[in-house]
Amino acid sequence: MNLISSTRNTPLLEVKNFSLTFHSDRKDRQEPLTQVIRQFDITIREGEIMAVVGASGSGKSLLADAILGILPENATCKGMLHYKGEPLTEKRRKHLCGDQIMLIPQSLNALDPLMKTGKQVQTVMKGKGKKDGQRAVFRKVGLPDHVSNQYPFELSGGMARRVLIATAMVSNAHFIIADEATPGIDPHALGEMVTFIKHLAMEGKGVMFITHDIETALQVADKVAVFYAGETVEIANVEDFSGTGETLRHPYTKALWNSLPQNGFVPLEGHQPLADEKGKGCAFQPRCQRATDICLQKQPESRIVKAGMVRCFHA
Amino acid sequence: MHYKQVMLFITGKAVKLATLLIAVSILSFFLISYSPIDPVQLYIGADMTRVSPEQRENIAEYWGLHESKPQQFINWGKAVLHGDFGTSLLYRSPVADVIAERFLASLALMVVAWLLSGVVGFLLGIIAGMRQGTWADHVIKGFCFTLASTPAFWLALLFLMTFSVWLGWFPVGLGTPAGVLAEDVTWVERLRHLVLPALTLSIAGVANVALHTREKLIEVLASEYIRFAKAKGEHGFVLVWRHGLRNISIPAVSLHFASFGELFGGAVLAEQVFSYPGLGQAIVQAGLGGDVPLLLGIVLFSAVFVFVGNVMADLLYQLIDPRMRRSGVQ
Ligand SMILES: Nc1ncnc2c1ncn2[C@@H]1O[C@H](COP(=O)(O)OP(=O)(O)OP(=O)(O)O)[C@@H](O)[C@H]1O
Ligand code: SF4
Ligand SMILES: [Mg+2]
């Protein structure tokens, strides 16, 4: 799946045909399983910002959890999950997560309410001079020194967000997952976030930016992976989002683009299929205007079209 | 904390304590004074035949029993304010001395039981919370629910029958062996007498602390900051140590200090069953024997005791939780 042809060597993160399934209950294995993610593909390289866009509850945070190895016990995943060309095993995760791989949560509750912010940031640092290093980064993100001695409840939302970014900045992260919770953040905070994330990418870090909002994704990212019913239906370049979306490949992406106020505000009827509603055909078929017989019978494989990936028979 | 806040805190608590004590005094004084017990009769006891009606009249006069109830209360209150709690009718010695002696015995019992239930409850709660949904969790939860719904005196009898009568590991009752001079009683003997009452008393507290700790730990483990900590590679012991303990100890600590009331109530029962010579036993004797001064003294004392527990809960809460500490004392 070398769609995003790049002369660079091994990608930072390579996910292929990945699926994530929940057992309803550990005691009762007879219960039907729910597949939250299936046929998920994504490749992220150094210095690249890949947005993952999907509706609320589509499994974006679970994808992040799967990469970080912090899934709930009743979840199992299958498929390829490579970091720097090698499988991301439990053993490798132990020293990669919190070091080379960092999460930037977007929920302000991600800070321990009973620990001083400076200390919390220092937990991801190694060696001597933690305090100085942490203060330097705080200054870089615009936090005065005394914030180090404050507890999360004493910070404003914007300051807490900067503390979370600072955590990613002090670590040696090569790969960063920014996970935005669905309510989203206010435009000002978002603008700041975008600046910091772009800065991180400029330093050569790979970023996976998770959001429910296509506009946010377009502001930040180089590429956009569109997540529908747990599958990647398209990976497009940011430039593909223009005009009426004729350069876009998948009907769902087009519909998303055209539902934006500035692009005609065309609503998309229906809802995403729930885990148990998925038929054997294309997951988007019930809502697709271009659907034909074959869409009902088979699941489309991923293909490369116009230097992007798409999972549709008629792209 | 600023000086002004501290002063405010102390004044607030003092006012609360004063009103509490006044209310408790009035209530218990009138409850007792309307009880059918005749104090003179009880005082004289078996000597009845040798005491003439005139003498009884004199005693009643001397105690001020002819005055109106409110006047009696005021007299008693005045004496208490001067530090005089009166003389215990049963023990024939100053109430303050009786309370001091009995309280020391009870204190040993209560401290052991309190520490035991705190530590055991906290540990059980952590294990159950960390292993939520597993058999360990089910066993601990079942154990706690059973304990919480078991009457303490029944449990005490069960312990007595099993460990004292049947297995013979521990003495059947009392605080020291019978027939041995107080000076000759060894520490080991005292401890042996303490084990069963303390165990009984600790058990109700265990369930309470364990279930609350479990609940809180589950909440904390599902929190966003634990997810973030795990994402940063923290796991196992480090994770719980760094982010778990402080967060879950808040409910445990405040709950446990606030439980002094139940502790005291439990001690009354446990001491009764084991004939352990503590304050709990004294209050039962005072009540049944119509020893009004002693009864009132113990009631006041226990009110202070419970109050102190609550104040400590408040203070520790602020020590552990910066949100309380830094945003000022209520
Ligand atoms: N332990 C679990 N067992 C079964 N299903 C689960 C479990 N945890 C999450 N899910 C399901 O997985 C789905 C995906 O959740 P996830 O939090 O990843 O969504 P999201 O895309 O991040 O949404 P949002 O944009 O609101 O953050 C949800 O619909 C949820 O019902
Ligand atoms: S495969 Fe068919 S149903 Fe699915 S998106 Fe393409 S055209 Fe629509
Ligand atoms: Mg999410």
Tab-separated table of C-alpha atoms in Angstrom, chain B residues 2-328:
chain	number	residue	atom	x	y	z
B	2	HIS	CA	-3.223	32.349	56.234
B	3	TYR	CA	-3.332	33.414	59.854
B	4	LYS	CA	-6.781	34.929	59.442
B	5	GLN	CA	-8.149	31.753	57.924
B	6	VAL	CA	-6.744	29.672	60.748
B	7	MET	CA	-8.390	31.931	63.312
B	8	LEU	CA	-11.634	31.742	61.409
B	9	PHE	CA	-11.393	27.976	61.283
B	10	ILE	CA	-10.732	27.650	65.003
B	11	THR	CA	-13.471	30.085	65.986
B	12	GLY	CA	-15.943	28.326	63.721
B	13	LYS	CA	-15.138	24.935	65.159
B	14	ALA	CA	-15.238	26.217	68.752
B	15	VAL	CA	-18.680	27.733	68.253
B	16	LYS	CA	-19.879	24.487	66.723
B	17	LEU	CA	-18.495	22.447	69.597
B	18	ALA	CA	-20.051	24.730	72.206
B	19	THR	CA	-23.508	24.570	70.639
B	20	LEU	CA	-23.174	20.825	70.233
B	21	LEU	CA	-22.272	20.325	73.883
B	22	ILE	CA	-25.063	22.572	75.136
B	23	ALA	CA	-27.619	20.773	72.994
B	24	VAL	CA	-26.357	17.348	74.049
B	25	SER	CA	-26.369	18.356	77.742
B	26	ILE	CA	-29.907	19.691	77.690
B	27	LEU	CA	-31.230	16.729	75.806
B	28	SER	CA	-29.574	14.054	77.910
B	29	PHE	CA	-30.225	15.841	81.197
B	30	PHE	CA	-33.947	15.964	80.610
B	31	LEU	CA	-34.141	12.479	79.193
B	32	ILE	CA	-32.444	11.152	82.302
B	33	SER	CA	-34.372	13.286	84.752
B	34	TYR	CA	-37.664	11.967	83.423
B	35	SER	CA	-36.563	8.357	83.620
B	36	PRO	CA	-38.345	6.298	86.297
B	37	ILE	CA	-35.126	5.726	88.208
B	38	ASP	CA	-35.016	7.160	91.737
B	39	PRO	CA	-31.417	8.253	92.356
B	40	VAL	CA	-31.745	8.271	96.120
B	41	GLN	CA	-33.072	4.743	96.106
B	42	LEU	CA	-30.182	3.616	93.934
B	43	TYR	CA	-27.655	5.449	96.041
B	44	ILE	CA	-28.788	3.830	99.193
B	45	GLY	CA	-29.157	0.468	97.511
B	46	ALA	CA	-29.101	-2.489	99.894
B	47	ASP	CA	-28.811	-0.280	102.958
B	48	MET	CA	-32.446	0.669	102.512
B	49	THR	CA	-33.703	-0.712	105.773
B	50	ARG	CA	-31.056	1.098	107.762
B	51	VAL	CA	-31.785	4.496	106.245
B	52	SER	CA	-34.657	6.406	107.736
B	53	PRO	CA	-37.051	8.507	105.648
B	54	GLU	CA	-35.549	11.650	107.212
B	55	GLN	CA	-32.106	10.664	106.074
B	56	ARG	CA	-33.405	10.020	102.568
B	57	GLU	CA	-35.027	13.420	102.674
B	58	ASN	CA	-31.689	14.911	103.666
B	59	ILE	CA	-29.899	13.242	100.805
B	60	ALA	CA	-32.485	14.505	98.340
B	61	GLU	CA	-32.171	17.955	99.855
B	62	TYR	CA	-28.376	17.805	99.696
B	63	TRP	CA	-28.482	16.826	95.996
B	64	GLY	CA	-30.982	19.545	95.261
B	65	LEU	CA	-33.606	17.153	94.050
B	66	HIS	CA	-36.413	19.363	95.313
B	67	GLU	CA	-35.513	22.190	93.065
B	68	SER	CA	-37.161	22.539	89.661
B	69	LYS	CA	-35.648	20.579	86.767
B	70	PRO	CA	-34.308	23.670	84.996
B	71	GLN	CA	-32.756	24.836	88.260
B	72	GLN	CA	-31.140	21.418	88.713
B	73	PHE	CA	-29.787	21.624	85.193
B	74	ILE	CA	-28.364	25.074	85.805
B	75	ASN	CA	-26.719	23.888	89.013
B	76	TRP	CA	-25.179	20.943	87.231
B	77	GLY	CA	-24.112	23.090	84.283
B	78	LYS	CA	-22.441	25.609	86.593
B	79	ALA	CA	-20.494	22.878	88.320
B	80	VAL	CA	-19.419	21.406	84.978
B	81	LEU	CA	-18.221	24.801	83.828
B	82	HIS	CA	-16.037	24.856	86.915
B	83	GLY	CA	-14.641	21.507	85.944
B	84	ASP	CA	-16.647	19.567	88.478
B	85	PHE	CA	-18.534	16.698	86.905
B	86	GLY	CA	-19.750	15.410	90.216
B	87	THR	CA	-19.233	12.084	91.882
B	88	SER	CA	-20.109	8.788	90.343
B	89	LEU	CA	-22.678	6.990	92.467
B	90	LEU	CA	-21.533	3.554	91.373
B	91	TYR	CA	-17.803	4.042	91.687
B	92	ARG	CA	-17.921	6.533	94.563
B	93	SER	CA	-15.186	8.594	92.977
B	94	PRO	CA	-15.088	11.729	90.822
B	95	VAL	CA	-16.646	11.264	87.398
B	96	ALA	CA	-13.601	12.772	85.682
B	97	ASP	CA	-11.347	10.148	87.263
B	98	VAL	CA	-13.627	7.290	86.286
B	99	ILE	CA	-13.820	8.529	82.708
B	100	ALA	CA	-10.064	8.995	82.495
B	101	GLU	CA	-9.353	5.481	83.739
B	102	ARG	CA	-12.015	3.796	81.659
B	103	PHE	CA	-11.169	5.786	78.581
B	104	LEU	CA	-7.558	4.637	78.646
B	105	ALA	CA	-8.703	1.026	78.510
B	106	SER	CA	-11.178	1.818	75.740
B	107	LEU	CA	-8.585	3.844	73.887
B	108	ALA	CA	-6.306	0.842	73.521
B	109	LEU	CA	-9.222	-1.121	72.170
B	110	MET	CA	-10.416	1.588	69.851
B	111	VAL	CA	-6.999	2.537	68.503
B	112	VAL	CA	-6.166	-1.063	67.660
B	113	ALA	CA	-9.563	-1.639	66.087
B	114	TRP	CA	-9.481	1.659	64.236
B	115	LEU	CA	-6.020	1.128	62.782
B	116	LEU	CA	-6.826	-2.451	61.905
B	117	SER	CA	-10.049	-1.610	60.115
B	118	GLY	CA	-8.397	1.308	58.324
B	119	VAL	CA	-5.423	-0.638	57.025
B	120	VAL	CA	-7.276	-3.848	56.233
B	121	GLY	CA	-10.209	-1.998	54.685
B	122	PHE	CA	-7.947	0.157	52.546
B	123	LEU	CA	-5.935	-2.821	51.308
B	124	LEU	CA	-9.013	-4.919	50.582
B	125	GLY	CA	-10.553	-1.966	48.769
B	126	ILE	CA	-7.457	-1.534	46.616
B	127	ILE	CA	-7.286	-5.225	45.740
B	128	ALA	CA	-10.983	-5.367	44.872
B	129	GLY	CA	-10.786	-2.165	42.856
B	130	MET	CA	-7.688	-3.214	40.904
B	131	ARG	CA	-9.202	-6.605	40.155
B	132	GLN	CA	-12.701	-5.380	39.470
B	133	GLY	CA	-14.989	-8.115	38.190
B	134	THR	CA	-12.646	-10.991	39.059
B	135	TRP	CA	-13.225	-13.605	41.724
B	136	ALA	CA	-11.037	-11.667	44.176
B	137	ASP	CA	-13.338	-8.688	43.811
B	138	HIS	CA	-16.428	-10.830	44.261
B	139	VAL	CA	-15.044	-12.489	47.363
B	140	ILE	CA	-14.066	-9.176	48.960
B	141	LYS	CA	-17.345	-7.535	48.079
B	142	GLY	CA	-19.334	-10.483	49.391
B	143	PHE	CA	-17.253	-10.475	52.558
B	144	CYS	CA	-17.887	-6.772	53.085
B	145	PHE	CA	-21.613	-6.981	52.490
B	146	THR	CA	-21.848	-9.883	54.899
B	147	LEU	CA	-19.880	-8.006	57.538
B	148	ALA	CA	-21.843	-4.822	57.076
B	149	SER	CA	-25.088	-6.654	57.670
B	150	THR	CA	-23.880	-8.670	60.642
B	151	PRO	CA	-24.726	-7.281	64.093
B	152	ALA	CA	-21.533	-6.651	66.050
B	153	PHE	CA	-22.747	-8.324	69.237
B	154	TRP	CA	-23.634	-11.473	67.324
B	155	LEU	CA	-20.191	-11.515	65.761
B	156	ALA	CA	-18.687	-10.998	69.188
B	157	LEU	CA	-20.572	-14.019	70.531
B	158	LEU	CA	-19.467	-16.046	67.534
B	159	PHE	CA	-15.826	-15.111	68.175
B	160	LEU	CA	-16.191	-15.940	71.848
B	161	MET	CA	-17.625	-19.340	71.096
B	162	THR	CA	-15.078	-20.189	68.440
B	163	PHE	CA	-11.823	-18.751	69.726
B	164	SER	CA	-12.337	-18.701	73.477
B	165	VAL	CA	-14.659	-21.524	74.337
B	166	TRP	CA	-13.976	-23.979	71.554
B	167	LEU	CA	-10.364	-23.342	70.564
B	168	GLY	CA	-9.338	-21.801	73.863
B	169	TRP	CA	-6.912	-19.370	72.209
B	170	PHE	CA	-8.155	-16.274	73.964
B	171	PRO	CA	-9.699	-15.516	77.353
B	172	VAL	CA	-13.470	-15.384	77.574
B	173	GLY	CA	-13.656	-11.860	78.902
B	174	LEU	CA	-12.362	-9.052	81.113
B	175	GLY	CA	-9.394	-6.809	80.454
B	176	THR	CA	-6.945	-8.703	82.652
B	177	PRO	CA	-6.863	-12.210	84.134
B	178	ALA	CA	-9.068	-12.597	87.185
B	179	GLY	CA	-7.355	-12.906	90.544
B	180	VAL	CA	-4.111	-11.277	89.464
B	181	LEU	CA	-2.970	-7.977	90.909
B	182	ALA	CA	-3.046	-5.137	88.400
B	183	GLU	CA	0.721	-4.621	88.794
B	184	ASP	CA	1.425	-8.254	87.986
B	185	VAL	CA	-0.483	-8.368	84.718
B	186	THR	CA	1.908	-8.775	81.808
B	187	TRP	CA	1.619	-6.989	78.490
B	188	VAL	CA	1.080	-10.251	76.720
B	189	GLU	CA	-1.893	-10.959	78.954
B	190	ARG	CA	-3.356	-7.542	78.279
B	191	LEU	CA	-2.916	-8.063	74.555
B	192	ARG	CA	-4.544	-11.470	74.692
B	193	HIS	CA	-7.550	-9.869	76.322
B	194	LEU	CA	-7.616	-7.172	73.694
B	195	VAL	CA	-7.587	-9.327	70.567
B	196	LEU	CA	-11.181	-10.480	70.325
B	197	PRO	CA	-12.881	-7.215	71.334
B	198	ALA	CA	-10.612	-5.286	68.962
B	199	LEU	CA	-11.288	-7.723	66.149
B	200	THR	CA	-15.022	-7.459	66.654
B	201	LEU	CA	-14.876	-3.716	66.767
B	202	SER	CA	-12.692	-3.418	63.663
B	203	ILE	CA	-14.839	-5.550	61.471
B	204	ALA	CA	-17.720	-3.169	60.876
B	205	GLY	CA	-15.256	-0.449	59.910
B	206	VAL	CA	-13.462	-2.713	57.441
B	207	ALA	CA	-16.502	-3.110	55.231
B	208	ASN	CA	-17.143	0.601	55.146
B	209	VAL	CA	-13.620	1.624	54.249
B	210	ALA	CA	-13.095	-1.237	51.788
B	211	LEU	CA	-16.251	-0.581	49.802
B	212	HIS	CA	-15.635	3.157	49.576
B	213	THR	CA	-12.007	2.693	48.611
B	214	ARG	CA	-12.946	0.149	45.972
B	215	GLU	CA	-15.550	2.490	44.503
B	216	LYS	CA	-13.146	5.395	44.377
B	217	LEU	CA	-10.310	3.352	42.917
B	218	ILE	CA	-12.530	2.119	40.106
B	219	GLU	CA	-13.528	5.693	39.413
B	220	VAL	CA	-9.900	6.829	39.466
B	221	LEU	CA	-8.713	3.972	37.245
B	222	ALA	CA	-11.326	4.888	34.647
B	223	SER	CA	-10.280	8.529	34.736
B	224	GLU	CA	-8.696	10.435	31.926
B	225	TYR	CA	-5.515	11.073	33.925
B	226	ILE	CA	-4.928	7.385	34.494
B	227	ARG	CA	-5.392	6.757	30.778
B	228	PHE	CA	-2.823	9.474	30.114
B	229	ALA	CA	-0.442	8.097	32.717
B	230	LYS	CA	-0.711	4.650	31.138
B	231	ALA	CA	-0.136	6.161	27.724
B	232	LYS	CA	3.079	7.604	29.151
B	233	GLY	CA	4.146	4.075	29.956
B	234	GLU	CA	3.404	4.095	33.660
B	235	HIS	CA	1.975	0.841	34.909
B	236	GLY	CA	1.498	-1.427	37.878
B	237	PHE	CA	2.866	-0.254	41.188
B	238	VAL	CA	4.321	3.050	39.972
B	239	LEU	CA	0.999	4.002	38.427
B	240	VAL	CA	-1.020	3.304	41.561
B	241	TRP	CA	1.604	4.909	43.780
B	242	ARG	CA	1.902	8.092	41.745
B	243	HIS	CA	-1.678	8.748	40.803
B	244	GLY	CA	-3.831	6.304	42.707
B	245	LEU	CA	-3.043	6.517	46.411
B	246	ARG	CA	-3.496	10.211	47.004
B	247	ASN	CA	-6.660	10.312	44.999
B	248	ILE	CA	-8.283	7.345	46.701
B	249	SER	CA	-7.065	8.107	50.205
B	250	ILE	CA	-9.242	11.202	50.444
B	251	PRO	CA	-12.547	9.370	50.891
B	252	ALA	CA	-10.929	6.670	53.000
B	253	VAL	CA	-9.304	9.087	55.416
B	254	SER	CA	-12.233	11.408	55.903
B	255	LEU	CA	-14.617	8.510	56.191
B	256	HIS	CA	-12.452	6.795	58.737
B	257	PHE	CA	-11.983	9.818	60.967
B	258	ALA	CA	-15.646	10.639	60.720
B	259	SER	CA	-16.456	7.138	61.957
B	260	PHE	CA	-15.453	7.818	65.570
B	261	GLY	CA	-19.136	7.783	66.451
B	262	GLU	CA	-19.664	4.280	65.153
B	263	LEU	CA	-16.406	3.256	66.759
B	264	PHE	CA	-17.631	4.410	70.141
B	265	GLY	CA	-21.034	2.820	69.630
B	266	GLY	CA	-19.358	-0.416	68.604
B	267	ALA	CA	-17.118	-0.289	71.671
B	268	VAL	CA	-20.178	-0.169	73.926
B	269	LEU	CA	-21.417	-3.433	72.432
B	270	ALA	CA	-18.067	-5.173	72.219
B	271	GLU	CA	-17.090	-4.253	75.773
B	272	GLN	CA	-20.440	-5.471	77.015
B	273	VAL	CA	-20.117	-8.877	75.388
B	274	PHE	CA	-16.491	-9.341	76.429
B	275	SER	CA	-16.938	-7.695	79.866
B	276	TYR	CA	-14.048	-5.482	78.878
B	277	PRO	CA	-13.652	-2.742	81.485
B	278	GLY	CA	-13.804	0.292	79.203
B	279	LEU	CA	-15.850	3.404	78.831
B	280	GLY	CA	-18.487	1.554	76.830
B	281	GLN	CA	-19.106	-0.809	79.686
B	282	ALA	CA	-19.183	2.085	82.139
B	283	ILE	CA	-21.861	3.909	80.163
B	284	VAL	CA	-24.084	0.832	80.176
B	285	GLN	CA	-23.611	0.420	83.927
B	286	ALA	CA	-24.230	4.101	84.498
B	287	GLY	CA	-27.420	3.959	82.464
B	288	LEU	CA	-28.789	0.841	84.096
B	289	GLY	CA	-27.617	1.864	87.553
B	290	GLY	CA	-29.021	5.395	87.381
B	291	ASP	CA	-25.582	6.945	87.864
B	292	VAL	CA	-26.655	10.289	86.425
B	293	PRO	CA	-23.414	12.246	86.917
B	294	LEU	CA	-21.351	9.507	85.306
B	295	LEU	CA	-23.808	9.048	82.469
B	296	LEU	CA	-23.863	12.760	81.679
B	297	GLY	CA	-20.108	12.935	81.950
B	298	ILE	CA	-19.622	10.111	79.487
B	299	VAL	CA	-22.189	11.529	77.102
B	300	LEU	CA	-20.362	14.857	77.030
B	301	PHE	CA	-17.028	13.160	76.701
B	302	SER	CA	-18.128	10.996	73.810
B	303	ALA	CA	-19.607	14.018	72.041
B	304	VAL	CA	-16.200	15.696	72.242
B	305	PHE	CA	-14.529	12.496	71.079
B	306	VAL	CA	-16.694	12.234	67.964
B	307	PHE	CA	-16.294	15.929	67.308
B	308	VAL	CA	-12.510	15.656	67.447
B	309	GLY	CA	-12.686	12.852	64.885
B	310	ASN	CA	-14.671	15.042	62.548
B	311	VAL	CA	-12.314	17.977	62.921
B	312	MET	CA	-9.376	15.705	62.192
B	313	ALA	CA	-11.149	14.429	59.092
B	314	ASP	CA	-11.593	18.020	57.953
B	315	LEU	CA	-7.985	18.955	58.620
B	316	LEU	CA	-6.532	15.900	56.900
B	317	TYR	CA	-8.801	16.425	53.954
B	318	GLN	CA	-7.221	19.817	53.485
B	319	LEU	CA	-3.760	18.453	53.955
B	320	ILE	CA	-4.222	15.831	51.244
B	321	ASP	CA	-6.309	17.813	48.824
B	322	PRO	CA	-4.703	20.969	47.463
B	323	ARG	CA	-8.043	22.064	46.069
B	324	MET	CA	-9.256	22.460	49.637
B	325	ARG	CA	-5.986	23.755	51.005
B	326	ARG	CA	-5.317	26.447	48.455
B	327	SER	CA	-8.812	27.678	47.883
B	328	GLY	CA	-9.199	28.444	51.554
